[in-house]
Tab-separated table of N, CA and C in Angstrom:
chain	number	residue	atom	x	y	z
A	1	UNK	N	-8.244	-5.426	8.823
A	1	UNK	CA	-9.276	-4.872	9.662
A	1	UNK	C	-9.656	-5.870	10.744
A	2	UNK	N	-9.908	-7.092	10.452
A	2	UNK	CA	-10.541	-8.189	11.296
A	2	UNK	C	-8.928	-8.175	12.321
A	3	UNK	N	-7.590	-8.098	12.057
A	3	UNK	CA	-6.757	-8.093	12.709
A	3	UNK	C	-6.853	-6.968	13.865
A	4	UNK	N	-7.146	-6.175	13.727
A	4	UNK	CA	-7.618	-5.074	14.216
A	4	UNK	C	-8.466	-4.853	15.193
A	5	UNK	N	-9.493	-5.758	14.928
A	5	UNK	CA	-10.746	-5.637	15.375
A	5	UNK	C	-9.968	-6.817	16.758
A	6	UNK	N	-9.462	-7.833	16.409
A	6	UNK	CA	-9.272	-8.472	17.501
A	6	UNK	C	-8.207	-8.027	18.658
A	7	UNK	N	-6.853	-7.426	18.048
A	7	UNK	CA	-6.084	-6.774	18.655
A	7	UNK	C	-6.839	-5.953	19.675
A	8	UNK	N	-7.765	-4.909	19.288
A	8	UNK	CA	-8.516	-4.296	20.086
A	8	UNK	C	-9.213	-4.951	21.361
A	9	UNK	N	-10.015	-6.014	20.970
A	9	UNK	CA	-10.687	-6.579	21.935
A	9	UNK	C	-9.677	-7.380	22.939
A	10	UNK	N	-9.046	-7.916	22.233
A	10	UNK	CA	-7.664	-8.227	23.294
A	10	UNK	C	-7.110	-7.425	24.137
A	11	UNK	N	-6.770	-6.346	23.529
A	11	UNK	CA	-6.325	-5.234	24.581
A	11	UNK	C	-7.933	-5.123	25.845
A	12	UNK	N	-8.732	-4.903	25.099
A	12	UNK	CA	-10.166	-4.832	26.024
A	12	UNK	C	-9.937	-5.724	27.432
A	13	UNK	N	-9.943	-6.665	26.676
A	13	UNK	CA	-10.272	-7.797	27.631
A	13	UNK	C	-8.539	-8.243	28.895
A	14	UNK	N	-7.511	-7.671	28.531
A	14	UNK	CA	-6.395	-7.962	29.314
A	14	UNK	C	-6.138	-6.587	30.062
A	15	UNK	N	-6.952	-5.423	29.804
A	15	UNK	CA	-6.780	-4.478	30.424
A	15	UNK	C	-8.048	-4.179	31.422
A	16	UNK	N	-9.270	-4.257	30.758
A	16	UNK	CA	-10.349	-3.851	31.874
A	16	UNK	C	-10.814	-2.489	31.661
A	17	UNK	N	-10.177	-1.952	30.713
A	17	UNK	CA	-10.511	-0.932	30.404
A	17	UNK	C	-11.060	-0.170	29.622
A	18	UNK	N	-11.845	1.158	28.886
A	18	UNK	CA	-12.267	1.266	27.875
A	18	UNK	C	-10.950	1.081	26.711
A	19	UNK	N	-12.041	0.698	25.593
A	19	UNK	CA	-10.950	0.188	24.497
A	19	UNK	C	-9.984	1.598	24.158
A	20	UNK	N	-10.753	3.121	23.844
A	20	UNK	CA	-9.963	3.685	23.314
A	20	UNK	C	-8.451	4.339	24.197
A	21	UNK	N	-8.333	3.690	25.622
A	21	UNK	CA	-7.892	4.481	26.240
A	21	UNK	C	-6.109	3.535	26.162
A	22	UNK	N	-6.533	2.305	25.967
A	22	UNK	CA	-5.310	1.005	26.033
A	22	UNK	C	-4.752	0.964	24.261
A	23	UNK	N	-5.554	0.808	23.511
A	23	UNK	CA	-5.986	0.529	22.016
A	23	UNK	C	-5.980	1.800	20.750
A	24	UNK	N	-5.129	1.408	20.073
A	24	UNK	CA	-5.312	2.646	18.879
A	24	UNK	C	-6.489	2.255	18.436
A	25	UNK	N	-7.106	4.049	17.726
A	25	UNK	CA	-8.682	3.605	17.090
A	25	UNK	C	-8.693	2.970	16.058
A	26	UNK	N	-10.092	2.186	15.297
A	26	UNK	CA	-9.864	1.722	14.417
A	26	UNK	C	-10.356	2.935	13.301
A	27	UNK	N	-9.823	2.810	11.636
A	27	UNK	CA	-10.060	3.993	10.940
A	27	UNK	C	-11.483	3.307	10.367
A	28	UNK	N	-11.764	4.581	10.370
A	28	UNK	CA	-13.415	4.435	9.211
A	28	UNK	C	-13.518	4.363	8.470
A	29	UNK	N	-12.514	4.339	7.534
A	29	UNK	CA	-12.315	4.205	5.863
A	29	UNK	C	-11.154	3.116	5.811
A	30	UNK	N	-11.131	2.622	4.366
A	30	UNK	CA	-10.227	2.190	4.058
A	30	UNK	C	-8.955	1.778	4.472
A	31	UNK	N	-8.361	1.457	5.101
A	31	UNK	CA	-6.504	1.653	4.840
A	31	UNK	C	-5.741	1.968	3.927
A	32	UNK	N	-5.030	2.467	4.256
A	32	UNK	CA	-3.914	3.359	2.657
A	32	UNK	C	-3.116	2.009	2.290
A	33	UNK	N	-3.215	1.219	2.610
A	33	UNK	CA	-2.285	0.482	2.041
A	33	UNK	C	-2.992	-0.737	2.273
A	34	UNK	N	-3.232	-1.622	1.168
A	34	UNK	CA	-3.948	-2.700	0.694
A	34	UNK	C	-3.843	-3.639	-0.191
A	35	UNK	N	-3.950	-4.876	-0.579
A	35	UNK	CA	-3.686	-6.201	-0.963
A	35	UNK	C	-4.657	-5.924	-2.267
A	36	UNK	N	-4.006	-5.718	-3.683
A	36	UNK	CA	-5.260	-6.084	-4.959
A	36	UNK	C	-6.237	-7.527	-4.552
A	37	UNK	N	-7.479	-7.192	-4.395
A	37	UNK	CA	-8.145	-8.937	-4.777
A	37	UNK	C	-8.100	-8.752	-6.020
A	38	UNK	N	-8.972	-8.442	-7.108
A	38	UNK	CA	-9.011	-8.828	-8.558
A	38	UNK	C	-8.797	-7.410	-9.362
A	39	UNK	N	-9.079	-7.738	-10.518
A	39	UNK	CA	-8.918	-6.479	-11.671
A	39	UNK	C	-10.477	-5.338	-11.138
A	40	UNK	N	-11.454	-5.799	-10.790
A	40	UNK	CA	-12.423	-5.204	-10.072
A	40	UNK	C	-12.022	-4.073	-9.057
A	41	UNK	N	-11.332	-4.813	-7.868
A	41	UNK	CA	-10.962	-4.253	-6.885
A	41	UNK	C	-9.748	-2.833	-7.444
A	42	UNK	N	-9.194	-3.313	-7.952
A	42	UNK	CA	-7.895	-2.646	-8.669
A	42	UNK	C	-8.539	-1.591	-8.947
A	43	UNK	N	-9.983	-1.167	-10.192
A	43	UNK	CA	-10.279	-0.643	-10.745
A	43	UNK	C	-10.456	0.671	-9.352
A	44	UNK	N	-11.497	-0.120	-8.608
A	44	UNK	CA	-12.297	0.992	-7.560
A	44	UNK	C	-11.301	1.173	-6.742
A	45	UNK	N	-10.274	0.733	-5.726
A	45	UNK	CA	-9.506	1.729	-5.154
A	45	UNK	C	-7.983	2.063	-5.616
A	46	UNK	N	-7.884	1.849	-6.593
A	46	UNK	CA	-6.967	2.403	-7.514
A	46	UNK	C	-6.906	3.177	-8.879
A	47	UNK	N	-7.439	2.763	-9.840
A	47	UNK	CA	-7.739	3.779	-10.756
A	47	UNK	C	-9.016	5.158	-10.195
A	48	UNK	N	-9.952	4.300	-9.421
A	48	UNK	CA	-10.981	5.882	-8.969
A	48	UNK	C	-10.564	6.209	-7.759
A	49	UNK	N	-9.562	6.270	-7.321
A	49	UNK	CA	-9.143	6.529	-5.771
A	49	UNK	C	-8.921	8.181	-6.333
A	50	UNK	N	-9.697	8.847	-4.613
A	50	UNK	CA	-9.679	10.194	-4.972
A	50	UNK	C	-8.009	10.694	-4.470
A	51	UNK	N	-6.890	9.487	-3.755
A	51	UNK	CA	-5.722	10.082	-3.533
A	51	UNK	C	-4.934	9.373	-4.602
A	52	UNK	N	-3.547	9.930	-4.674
A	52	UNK	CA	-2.712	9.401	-5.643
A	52	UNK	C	-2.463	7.872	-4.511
A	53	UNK	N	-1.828	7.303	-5.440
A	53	UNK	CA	-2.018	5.752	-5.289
A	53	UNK	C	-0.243	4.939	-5.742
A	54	UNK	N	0.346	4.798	-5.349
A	54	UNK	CA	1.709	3.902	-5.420
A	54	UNK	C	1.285	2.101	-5.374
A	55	UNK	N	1.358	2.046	-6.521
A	55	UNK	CA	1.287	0.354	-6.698
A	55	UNK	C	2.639	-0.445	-6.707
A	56	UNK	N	2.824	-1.085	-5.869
A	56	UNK	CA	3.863	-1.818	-5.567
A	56	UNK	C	3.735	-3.205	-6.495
A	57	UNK	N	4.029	-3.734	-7.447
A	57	UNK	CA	4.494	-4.989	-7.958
A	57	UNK	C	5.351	-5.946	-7.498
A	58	UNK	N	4.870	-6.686	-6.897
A	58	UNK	CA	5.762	-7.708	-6.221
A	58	UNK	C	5.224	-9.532	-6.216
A	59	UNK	N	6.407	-10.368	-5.571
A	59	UNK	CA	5.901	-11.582	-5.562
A	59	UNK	C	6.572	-12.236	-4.731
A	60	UNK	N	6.116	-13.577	-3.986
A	60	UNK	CA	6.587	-13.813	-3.066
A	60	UNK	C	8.025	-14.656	-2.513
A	61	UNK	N	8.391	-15.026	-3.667
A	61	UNK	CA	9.581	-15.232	-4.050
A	61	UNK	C	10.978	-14.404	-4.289
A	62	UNK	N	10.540	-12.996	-4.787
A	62	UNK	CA	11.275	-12.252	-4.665
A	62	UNK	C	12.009	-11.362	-3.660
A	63	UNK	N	13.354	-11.519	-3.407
A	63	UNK	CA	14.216	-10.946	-2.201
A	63	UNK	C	14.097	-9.677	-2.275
A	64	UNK	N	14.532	-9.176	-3.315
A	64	UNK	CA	14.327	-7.302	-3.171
A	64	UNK	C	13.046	-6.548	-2.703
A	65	UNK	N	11.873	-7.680	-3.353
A	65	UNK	CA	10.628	-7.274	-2.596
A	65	UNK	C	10.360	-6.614	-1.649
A	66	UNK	N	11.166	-8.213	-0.655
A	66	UNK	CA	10.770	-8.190	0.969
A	66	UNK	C	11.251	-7.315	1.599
A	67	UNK	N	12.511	-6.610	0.793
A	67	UNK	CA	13.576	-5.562	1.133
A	67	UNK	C	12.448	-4.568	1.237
A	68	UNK	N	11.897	-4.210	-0.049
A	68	UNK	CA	11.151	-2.398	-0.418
A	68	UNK	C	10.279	-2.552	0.440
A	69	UNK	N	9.546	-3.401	0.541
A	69	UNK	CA	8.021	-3.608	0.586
A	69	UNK	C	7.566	-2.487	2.195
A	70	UNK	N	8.607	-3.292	2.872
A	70	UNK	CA	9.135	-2.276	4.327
A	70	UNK	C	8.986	-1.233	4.311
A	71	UNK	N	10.074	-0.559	2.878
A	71	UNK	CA	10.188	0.500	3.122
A	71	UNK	C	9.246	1.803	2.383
A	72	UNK	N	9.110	0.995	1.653
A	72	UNK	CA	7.121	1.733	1.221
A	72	UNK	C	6.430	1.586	2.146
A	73	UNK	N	6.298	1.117	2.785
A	73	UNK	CA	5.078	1.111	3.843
A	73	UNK	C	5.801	2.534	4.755
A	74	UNK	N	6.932	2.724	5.067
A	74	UNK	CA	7.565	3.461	6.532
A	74	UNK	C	6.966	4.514	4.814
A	75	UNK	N	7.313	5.100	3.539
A	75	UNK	CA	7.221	6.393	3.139
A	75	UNK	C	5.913	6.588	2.893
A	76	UNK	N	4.570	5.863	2.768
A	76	UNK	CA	3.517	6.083	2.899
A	76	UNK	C	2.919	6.615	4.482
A	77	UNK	N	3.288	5.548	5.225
A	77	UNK	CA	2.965	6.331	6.508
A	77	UNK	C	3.547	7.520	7.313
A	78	UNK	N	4.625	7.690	6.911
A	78	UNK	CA	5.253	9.472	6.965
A	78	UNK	C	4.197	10.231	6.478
A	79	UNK	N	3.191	10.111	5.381
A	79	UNK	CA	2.167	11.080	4.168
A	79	UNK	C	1.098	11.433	5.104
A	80	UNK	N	0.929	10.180	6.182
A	80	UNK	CA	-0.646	10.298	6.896
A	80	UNK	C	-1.635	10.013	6.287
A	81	UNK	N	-2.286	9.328	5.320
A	81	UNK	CA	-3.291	9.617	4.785
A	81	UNK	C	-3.522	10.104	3.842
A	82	UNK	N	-2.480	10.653	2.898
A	82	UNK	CA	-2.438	11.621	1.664
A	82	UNK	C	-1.963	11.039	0.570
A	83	UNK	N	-1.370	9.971	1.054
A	83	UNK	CA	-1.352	8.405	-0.286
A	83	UNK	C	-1.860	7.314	0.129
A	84	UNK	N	-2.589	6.410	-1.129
A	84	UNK	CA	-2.799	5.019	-0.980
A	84	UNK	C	-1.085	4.598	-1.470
A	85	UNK	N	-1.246	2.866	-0.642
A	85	UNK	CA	-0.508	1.968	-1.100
A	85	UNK	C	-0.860	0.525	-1.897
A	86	UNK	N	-1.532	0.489	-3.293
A	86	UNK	CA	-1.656	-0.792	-3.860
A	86	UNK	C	-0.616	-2.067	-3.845
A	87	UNK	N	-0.951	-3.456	-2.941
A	87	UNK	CA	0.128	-4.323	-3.068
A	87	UNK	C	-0.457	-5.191	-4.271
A	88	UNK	N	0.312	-5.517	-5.134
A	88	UNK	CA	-0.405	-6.448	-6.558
A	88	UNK	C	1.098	-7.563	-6.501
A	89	UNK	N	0.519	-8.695	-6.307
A	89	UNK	CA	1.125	-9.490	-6.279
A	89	UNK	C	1.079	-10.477	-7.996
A	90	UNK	N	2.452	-10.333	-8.267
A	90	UNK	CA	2.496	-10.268	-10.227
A	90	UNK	C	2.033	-11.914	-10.611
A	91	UNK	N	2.527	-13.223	-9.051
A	91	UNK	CA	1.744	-13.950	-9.656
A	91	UNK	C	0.678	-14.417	-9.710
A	92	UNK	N	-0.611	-13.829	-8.237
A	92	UNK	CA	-2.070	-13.860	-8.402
A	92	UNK	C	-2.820	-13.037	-9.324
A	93	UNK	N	-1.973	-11.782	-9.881
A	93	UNK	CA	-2.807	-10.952	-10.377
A	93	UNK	C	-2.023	-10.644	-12.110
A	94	UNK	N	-1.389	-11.606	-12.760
A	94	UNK	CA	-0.993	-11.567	-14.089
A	94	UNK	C	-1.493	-10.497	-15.336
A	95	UNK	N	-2.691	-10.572	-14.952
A	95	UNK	CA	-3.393	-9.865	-16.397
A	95	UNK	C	-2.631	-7.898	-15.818
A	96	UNK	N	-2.748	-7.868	-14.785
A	96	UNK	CA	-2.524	-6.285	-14.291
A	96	UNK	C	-0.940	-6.219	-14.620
A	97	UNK	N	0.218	-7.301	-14.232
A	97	UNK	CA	1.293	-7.013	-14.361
A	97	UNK	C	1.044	-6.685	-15.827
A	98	UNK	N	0.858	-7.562	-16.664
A	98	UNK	CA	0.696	-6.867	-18.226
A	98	UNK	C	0.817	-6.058	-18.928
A	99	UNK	N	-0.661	-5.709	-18.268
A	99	UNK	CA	-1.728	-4.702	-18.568
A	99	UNK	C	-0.479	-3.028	-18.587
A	100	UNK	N	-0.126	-3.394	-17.623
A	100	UNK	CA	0.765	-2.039	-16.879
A	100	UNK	C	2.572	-2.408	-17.221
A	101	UNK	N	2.896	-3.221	-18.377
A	101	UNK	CA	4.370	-3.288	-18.777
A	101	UNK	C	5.024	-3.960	-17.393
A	102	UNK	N	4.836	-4.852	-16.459
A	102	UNK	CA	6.001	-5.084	-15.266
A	102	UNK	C	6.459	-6.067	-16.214
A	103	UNK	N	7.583	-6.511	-16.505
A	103	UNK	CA	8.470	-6.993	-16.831
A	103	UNK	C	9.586	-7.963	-15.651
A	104	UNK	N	10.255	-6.934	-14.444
A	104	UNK	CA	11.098	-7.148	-13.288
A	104	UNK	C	9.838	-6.684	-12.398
A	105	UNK	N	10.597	-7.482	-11.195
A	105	UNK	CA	10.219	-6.738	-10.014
A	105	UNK	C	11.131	-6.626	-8.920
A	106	UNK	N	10.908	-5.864	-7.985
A	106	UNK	CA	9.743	-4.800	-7.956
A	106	UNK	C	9.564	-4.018	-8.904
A	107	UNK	N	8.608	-3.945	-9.243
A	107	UNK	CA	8.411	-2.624	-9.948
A	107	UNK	C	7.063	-1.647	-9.042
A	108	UNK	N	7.389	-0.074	-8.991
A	108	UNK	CA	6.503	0.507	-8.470
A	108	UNK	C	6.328	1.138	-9.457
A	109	UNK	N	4.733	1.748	-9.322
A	109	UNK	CA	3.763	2.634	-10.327
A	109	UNK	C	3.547	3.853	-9.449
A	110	UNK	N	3.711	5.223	-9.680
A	110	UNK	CA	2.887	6.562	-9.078
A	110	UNK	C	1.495	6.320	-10.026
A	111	UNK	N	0.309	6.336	-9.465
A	111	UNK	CA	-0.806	6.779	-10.451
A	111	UNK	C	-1.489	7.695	-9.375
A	112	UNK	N	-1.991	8.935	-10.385
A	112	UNK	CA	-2.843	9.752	-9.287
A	112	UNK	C	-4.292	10.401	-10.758
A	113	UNK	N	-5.174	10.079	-10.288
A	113	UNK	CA	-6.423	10.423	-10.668
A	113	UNK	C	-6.402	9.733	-12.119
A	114	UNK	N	-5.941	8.073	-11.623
A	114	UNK	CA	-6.220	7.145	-12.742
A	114	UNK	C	-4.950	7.085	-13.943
A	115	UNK	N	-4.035	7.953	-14.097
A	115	UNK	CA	-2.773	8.232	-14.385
A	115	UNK	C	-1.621	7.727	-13.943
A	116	UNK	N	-0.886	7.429	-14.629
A	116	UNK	CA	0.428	6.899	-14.735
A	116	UNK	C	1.079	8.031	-14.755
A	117	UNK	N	1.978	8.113	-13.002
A	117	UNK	CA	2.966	9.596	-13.108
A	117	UNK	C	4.371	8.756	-13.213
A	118	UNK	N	4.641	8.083	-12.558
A	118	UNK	CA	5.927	7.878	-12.524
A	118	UNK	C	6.403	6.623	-12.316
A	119	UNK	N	7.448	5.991	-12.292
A	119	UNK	CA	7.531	4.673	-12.174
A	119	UNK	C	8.995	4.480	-12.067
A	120	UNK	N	9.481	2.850	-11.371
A	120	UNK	CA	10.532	2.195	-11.064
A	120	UNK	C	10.611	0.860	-11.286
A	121	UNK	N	11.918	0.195	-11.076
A	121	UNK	CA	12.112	-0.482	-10.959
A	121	UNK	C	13.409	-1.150	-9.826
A	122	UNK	N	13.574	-1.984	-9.298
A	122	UNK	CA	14.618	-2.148	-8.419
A	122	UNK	C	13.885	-1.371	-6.925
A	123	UNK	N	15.105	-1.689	-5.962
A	123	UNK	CA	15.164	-1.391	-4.610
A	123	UNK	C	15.671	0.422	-4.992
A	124	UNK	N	15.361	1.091	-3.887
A	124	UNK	CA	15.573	2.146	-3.851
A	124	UNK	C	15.610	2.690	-2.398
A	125	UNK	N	16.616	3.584	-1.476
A	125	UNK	CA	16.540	4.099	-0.309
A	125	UNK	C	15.641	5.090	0.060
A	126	UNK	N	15.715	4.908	1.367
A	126	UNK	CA	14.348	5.617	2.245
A	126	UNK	C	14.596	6.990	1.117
A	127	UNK	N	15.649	7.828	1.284
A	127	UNK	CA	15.657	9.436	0.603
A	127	UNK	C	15.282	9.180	-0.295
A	128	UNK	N	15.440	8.345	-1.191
A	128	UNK	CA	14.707	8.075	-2.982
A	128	UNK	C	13.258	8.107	-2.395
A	129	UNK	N	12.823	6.896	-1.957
A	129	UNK	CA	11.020	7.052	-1.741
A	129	UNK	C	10.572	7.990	-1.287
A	130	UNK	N	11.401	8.539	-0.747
A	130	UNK	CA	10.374	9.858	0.321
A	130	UNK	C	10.231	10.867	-1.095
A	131	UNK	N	10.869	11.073	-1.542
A	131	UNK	CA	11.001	11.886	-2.652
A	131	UNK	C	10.427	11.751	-4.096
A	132	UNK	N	9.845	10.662	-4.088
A	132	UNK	CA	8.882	9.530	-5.203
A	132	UNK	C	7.594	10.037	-4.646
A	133	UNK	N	7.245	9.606	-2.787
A	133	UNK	CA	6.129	9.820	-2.874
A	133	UNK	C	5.628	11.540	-2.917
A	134	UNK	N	7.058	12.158	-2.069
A	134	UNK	CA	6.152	13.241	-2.325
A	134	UNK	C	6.071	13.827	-4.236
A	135	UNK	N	6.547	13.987	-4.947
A	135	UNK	CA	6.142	14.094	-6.329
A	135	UNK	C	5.309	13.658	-6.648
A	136	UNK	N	4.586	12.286	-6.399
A	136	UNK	CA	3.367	11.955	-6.205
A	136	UNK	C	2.272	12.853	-5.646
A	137	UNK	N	2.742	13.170	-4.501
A	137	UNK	CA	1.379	13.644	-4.383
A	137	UNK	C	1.267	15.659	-4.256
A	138	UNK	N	2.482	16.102	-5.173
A	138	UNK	CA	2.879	17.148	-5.459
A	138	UNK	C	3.327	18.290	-5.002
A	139	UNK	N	4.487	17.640	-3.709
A	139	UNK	CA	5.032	18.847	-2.686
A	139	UNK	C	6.262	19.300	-3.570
């Protein structure tokens, strides 16, 4: 958001112009796709999130990661708004890898209304995700 917020004013200030006319808007809610801080955070926009929710398991060491991570982001933003994206990074946030069986990673989670729908492991192509998320969110 704070990235955001400055991008904007940058554009402001190198154009001269009103912000919304140079500048995408900023959203009023949330972002669909977001960084776990703690088991707290986890709880409120992931287990009570009123959209289904794809938790990505990852770490920063890992190559296949850096591979998916991309490409979850391109099949969430195809949805518009109709999925979250949880990023849980397995070695700041240990007790959750656990908690939830990750073993490898990546591993991705479908959860929708606090539920465990579906799940992976490994890299997978754009046609696989597109087809993950929509079952997720039940086309």
């Amino acid at each position: 958001m704070a990235f955001r917020l400055l991008v904007r004013r940058v554009c402001v200030d190198l154009q001269r112009v009103p912000a919304s006319s140079v500048c995408p808007p900023l959203f009023s809610r949330r972002s669909v796709s977001f960084n776990v801080q703690d088991h707290e955070d986890f709880t409120d926009r992931v287990i009570n999130s009123q959209l289904p929710v794809l938790i990505d398991f990852h770490a920063q060491w890992c190559g296949p990661c850096k591979i998916l991570g991309p490409r979850l982001e391109k099949a969430i933003a195809k949805q518009k708004g109709r999925v979250a994206m949880a990023k849980v990074d397995i070695d700041e946030h240990t007790d959750l890898a656990i908690e939830y069986g990750v073993s490898a990673v990546p591993t991705v989670i479908a959860m929708r209304g606090g539920d465990v729908i579906d799940q992976f492991v490994g890299i997978k192509d754009e046609d696989q995700l597109d087809s993950f998320v929509e079952k997720l969110i039940g086309q």
